[in-house]
mmCIF file of C-alpha atoms in Angstrom:
data_model
loop_
_atom_site.group_PDB
_atom_site.id
_atom_site.type_symbol
_atom_site.label_atom_id
_atom_site.label_comp_id
_atom_site.label_asym_id
_atom_site.label_seq_id
_atom_site.Cartn_x
_atom_site.Cartn_y
_atom_site.Cartn_z
ATOM 1 C CA UNK Y 978 0.000 0.000 0.000
ATOM 2 C CA UNK Y 979 1.609 3.339 -1.024
ATOM 3 C CA UNK Y 980 2.182 5.970 1.623
ATOM 4 C CA UNK Y 981 1.430 9.615 0.870
ATOM 5 C CA UNK Y 982 4.455 11.868 0.897
ATOM 6 C CA UNK Y 983 4.367 14.606 3.486
ATOM 7 C CA UNK Y 984 5.420 17.990 2.247
ATOM 8 C CA UNK Y 985 5.520 21.450 3.774
ATOM 9 C CA UNK Y 986 5.062 23.161 0.415
ATOM 10 C CA UNK Y 987 1.670 24.813 -0.223
ATOM 11 C CA UNK Y 988 -0.474 23.302 -2.956
ATOM 12 C CA UNK Y 989 -0.440 26.492 -5.004
ATOM 13 C CA UNK Y 990 2.291 29.051 -5.260
ATOM 14 C CA UNK Y 991 -0.332 31.791 -4.932
ATOM 15 C CA UNK Y 992 -0.915 30.710 -1.320
ATOM 16 C CA UNK Y 993 2.606 31.623 -0.293
ATOM 17 C CA UNK Y 994 2.966 34.833 1.663
ATOM 18 C CA UNK Y 995 4.548 37.625 -0.299
ATOM 19 C CA UNK Y 996 6.206 40.692 1.188
ATOM 20 C CA UNK Y 997 4.164 43.860 1.121
ATOM 21 C CA UNK Y 998 5.195 46.428 -1.482
ATOM 22 C CA UNK Y 999 7.680 49.004 -0.283
ATOM 23 C CA UNK Y 1000 7.243 52.733 -0.572
ATOM 24 C CA UNK Y 1001 3.599 53.061 0.405
ATOM 25 C CA UNK Y 1002 2.436 55.505 3.077
ATOM 26 C CA UNK Y 1003 2.174 54.085 6.603
ATOM 27 C CA UNK Y 1004 -1.633 54.485 6.553
ATOM 28 C CA UNK Y 1005 -1.835 52.045 3.645
ATOM 29 C CA UNK Y 1006 -0.080 49.314 5.641
ATOM 30 C CA UNK Y 1007 -2.260 49.974 8.693
ATOM 31 C CA UNK Y 1008 -5.488 49.757 6.687
ATOM 32 C CA UNK Y 1009 -4.254 46.701 4.771
ATOM 33 C CA UNK Y 1010 -3.487 44.802 7.981
ATOM 34 C CA UNK Y 1011 -6.785 45.950 9.515
ATOM 35 C CA UNK Y 1012 -8.702 44.560 6.506
ATOM 36 C CA UNK Y 1013 -6.867 41.234 6.751
ATOM 37 C CA UNK Y 1014 -7.640 40.992 10.467
ATOM 38 C CA UNK Y 1015 -11.300 41.856 9.881
ATOM 39 C CA UNK Y 1016 -11.574 39.179 7.183
ATOM 40 C CA UNK Y 1017 -10.030 36.515 9.425
ATOM 41 C CA UNK Y 1018 -12.421 37.419 12.239
ATOM 42 C CA UNK Y 1019 -15.465 37.543 9.955
ATOM 43 C CA UNK Y 1020 -14.646 34.099 8.566
ATOM 44 C CA UNK Y 1021 -14.204 32.715 12.081
ATOM 45 C CA UNK Y 1022 -17.561 34.151 13.183
ATOM 46 C CA UNK Y 1023 -19.337 32.836 10.093
ATOM 47 C CA UNK Y 1024 -17.847 29.407 10.768
ATOM 48 C CA UNK Y 1025 -19.281 29.476 14.291
ATOM 49 C CA UNK Y 1026 -22.763 30.369 13.069
ATOM 50 C CA UNK Y 1027 -22.846 34.148 13.500
ATOM 51 C CA UNK Y 1028 -24.614 35.254 10.312
ATOM 52 C CA UNK Y 1029 -26.184 38.545 11.400
ATOM 53 C CA UNK Y 1030 -24.201 41.702 12.178
ATOM 54 C CA UNK Y 1031 -26.557 42.444 15.053
ATOM 55 C CA UNK Y 1032 -25.417 39.274 16.822
ATOM 56 C CA UNK Y 1033 -21.728 40.152 16.344
ATOM 57 C CA UNK Y 1034 -21.101 42.569 19.166
ATOM 58 C CA UNK Y 1035 -17.663 43.850 20.091
ATOM 59 C CA UNK Y 1036 -17.406 41.350 22.958
ATOM 60 C CA UNK Y 1037 -18.168 38.390 20.682
ATOM 61 C CA UNK Y 1038 -15.697 39.594 18.045
ATOM 62 C CA UNK Y 1039 -12.988 40.083 20.685
ATOM 63 C CA UNK Y 1040 -13.713 36.614 22.096
ATOM 64 C CA UNK Y 1041 -13.226 35.166 18.614
ATOM 65 C CA UNK Y 1042 -9.927 37.057 18.360
ATOM 66 C CA UNK Y 1043 -8.813 35.551 21.660
ATOM 67 C CA UNK Y 1044 -9.673 32.041 20.402
ATOM 68 C CA UNK Y 1045 -7.625 32.686 17.257
ATOM 69 C CA UNK Y 1046 -4.732 34.169 19.285
ATOM 70 C CA UNK Y 1047 -5.124 37.536 17.547
ATOM 71 C CA UNK Y 1048 -4.668 40.817 19.401
ATOM 72 C CA UNK Y 1049 -8.031 42.271 20.464
ATOM 73 C CA UNK Y 1050 -9.455 44.329 17.599
ATOM 74 C CA UNK Y 1051 -10.253 48.009 17.899
ATOM 75 C CA UNK Y 1052 -13.766 49.406 17.619
ATOM 76 C CA UNK Y 1053 -13.005 50.329 13.994
ATOM 77 C CA UNK Y 1054 -11.994 46.754 13.171
ATOM 78 C CA UNK Y 1055 -15.135 45.437 14.893
ATOM 79 C CA UNK Y 1056 -17.240 47.708 12.645
ATOM 80 C CA UNK Y 1057 -15.391 46.349 9.608
ATOM 81 C CA UNK Y 1058 -16.125 42.774 10.725
ATOM 82 C CA UNK Y 1059 -19.848 43.556 11.005
ATOM 83 C CA UNK Y 1060 -19.782 45.203 7.567
ATOM 84 C CA UNK Y 1061 -18.133 42.115 6.076
ATOM 85 C CA UNK Y 1062 -20.740 39.857 7.679
ATOM 86 C CA UNK Y 1063 -23.544 42.086 6.392
ATOM 87 C CA UNK Y 1064 -22.121 42.205 2.851
ATOM 88 C CA UNK Y 1065 -21.371 38.499 2.751
ATOM 89 C CA UNK Y 1066 -24.978 37.399 3.202
#
Protein backbone atom coordinates (compact mmCIF):
# COMPACT_ATOMS: atom_id res chain seq x y z
CA UNK A 1 0.00 0.00 0.00
CA UNK A 2 1.61 3.34 -1.02
CA UNK A 3 2.18 5.97 1.62
CA UNK A 4 1.43 9.62 0.87
CA UNK A 5 4.45 11.87 0.90
CA UNK A 6 4.37 14.61 3.49
CA UNK A 7 5.42 17.99 2.25
CA UNK A 8 5.52 21.45 3.77
CA UNK A 9 5.06 23.16 0.42
CA UNK A 10 1.67 24.81 -0.22
CA UNK A 11 -0.47 23.30 -2.96
CA UNK A 12 -0.44 26.49 -5.00
CA UNK A 13 2.29 29.05 -5.26
CA UNK A 14 -0.33 31.79 -4.93
CA UNK A 15 -0.91 30.71 -1.32
CA UNK A 16 2.61 31.62 -0.29
CA UNK A 17 2.97 34.83 1.66
CA UNK A 18 4.55 37.62 -0.30
CA UNK A 19 6.21 40.69 1.19
CA UNK A 20 4.16 43.86 1.12
CA UNK A 21 5.19 46.43 -1.48
CA UNK A 22 7.68 49.00 -0.28
CA UNK A 23 7.24 52.73 -0.57
CA UNK A 24 3.60 53.06 0.41
CA UNK A 25 2.44 55.50 3.08
CA UNK A 26 2.17 54.08 6.60
CA UNK A 27 -1.63 54.49 6.55
CA UNK A 28 -1.84 52.04 3.64
CA UNK A 29 -0.08 49.31 5.64
CA UNK A 30 -2.26 49.97 8.69
CA UNK A 31 -5.49 49.76 6.69
CA UNK A 32 -4.25 46.70 4.77
CA UNK A 33 -3.49 44.80 7.98
CA UNK A 34 -6.79 45.95 9.52
CA UNK A 35 -8.70 44.56 6.51
CA UNK A 36 -6.87 41.23 6.75
CA UNK A 37 -7.64 40.99 10.47
CA UNK A 38 -11.30 41.86 9.88
CA UNK A 39 -11.57 39.18 7.18
CA UNK A 40 -10.03 36.52 9.42
CA UNK A 41 -12.42 37.42 12.24
CA UNK A 42 -15.47 37.54 9.95
CA UNK A 43 -14.65 34.10 8.57
CA UNK A 44 -14.20 32.72 12.08
CA UNK A 45 -17.56 34.15 13.18
CA UNK A 46 -19.34 32.84 10.09
CA UNK A 47 -17.85 29.41 10.77
CA UNK A 48 -19.28 29.48 14.29
CA UNK A 49 -22.76 30.37 13.07
CA UNK A 50 -22.85 34.15 13.50
CA UNK A 51 -24.61 35.25 10.31
CA UNK A 52 -26.18 38.54 11.40
CA UNK A 53 -24.20 41.70 12.18
CA UNK A 54 -26.56 42.44 15.05
CA UNK A 55 -25.42 39.27 16.82
CA UNK A 56 -21.73 40.15 16.34
CA UNK A 57 -21.10 42.57 19.17
CA UNK A 58 -17.66 43.85 20.09
CA UNK A 59 -17.41 41.35 22.96
CA UNK A 60 -18.17 38.39 20.68
CA UNK A 61 -15.70 39.59 18.05
CA UNK A 62 -12.99 40.08 20.68
CA UNK A 63 -13.71 36.61 22.10
CA UNK A 64 -13.23 35.17 18.61
CA UNK A 65 -9.93 37.06 18.36
CA UNK A 66 -8.81 35.55 21.66
CA UNK A 67 -9.67 32.04 20.40
CA UNK A 68 -7.62 32.69 17.26
CA UNK A 69 -4.73 34.17 19.29
CA UNK A 70 -5.12 37.54 17.55
CA UNK A 71 -4.67 40.82 19.40
CA UNK A 72 -8.03 42.27 20.46
CA UNK A 73 -9.45 44.33 17.60
CA UNK A 74 -10.25 48.01 17.90
CA UNK A 75 -13.77 49.41 17.62
CA UNK A 76 -13.01 50.33 13.99
CA UNK A 77 -11.99 46.75 13.17
CA UNK A 78 -15.13 45.44 14.89
CA UNK A 79 -17.24 47.71 12.65
CA UNK A 80 -15.39 46.35 9.61
CA UNK A 81 -16.13 42.77 10.72
CA UNK A 82 -19.85 43.56 11.00
CA UNK A 83 -19.78 45.20 7.57
CA UNK A 84 -18.13 42.11 6.08
CA UNK A 85 -20.74 39.86 7.68
CA UNK A 86 -23.54 42.09 6.39
CA UNK A 87 -22.12 42.20 2.85
CA UNK A 88 -21.37 38.50 2.75
CA UNK A 89 -24.98 37.40 3.20
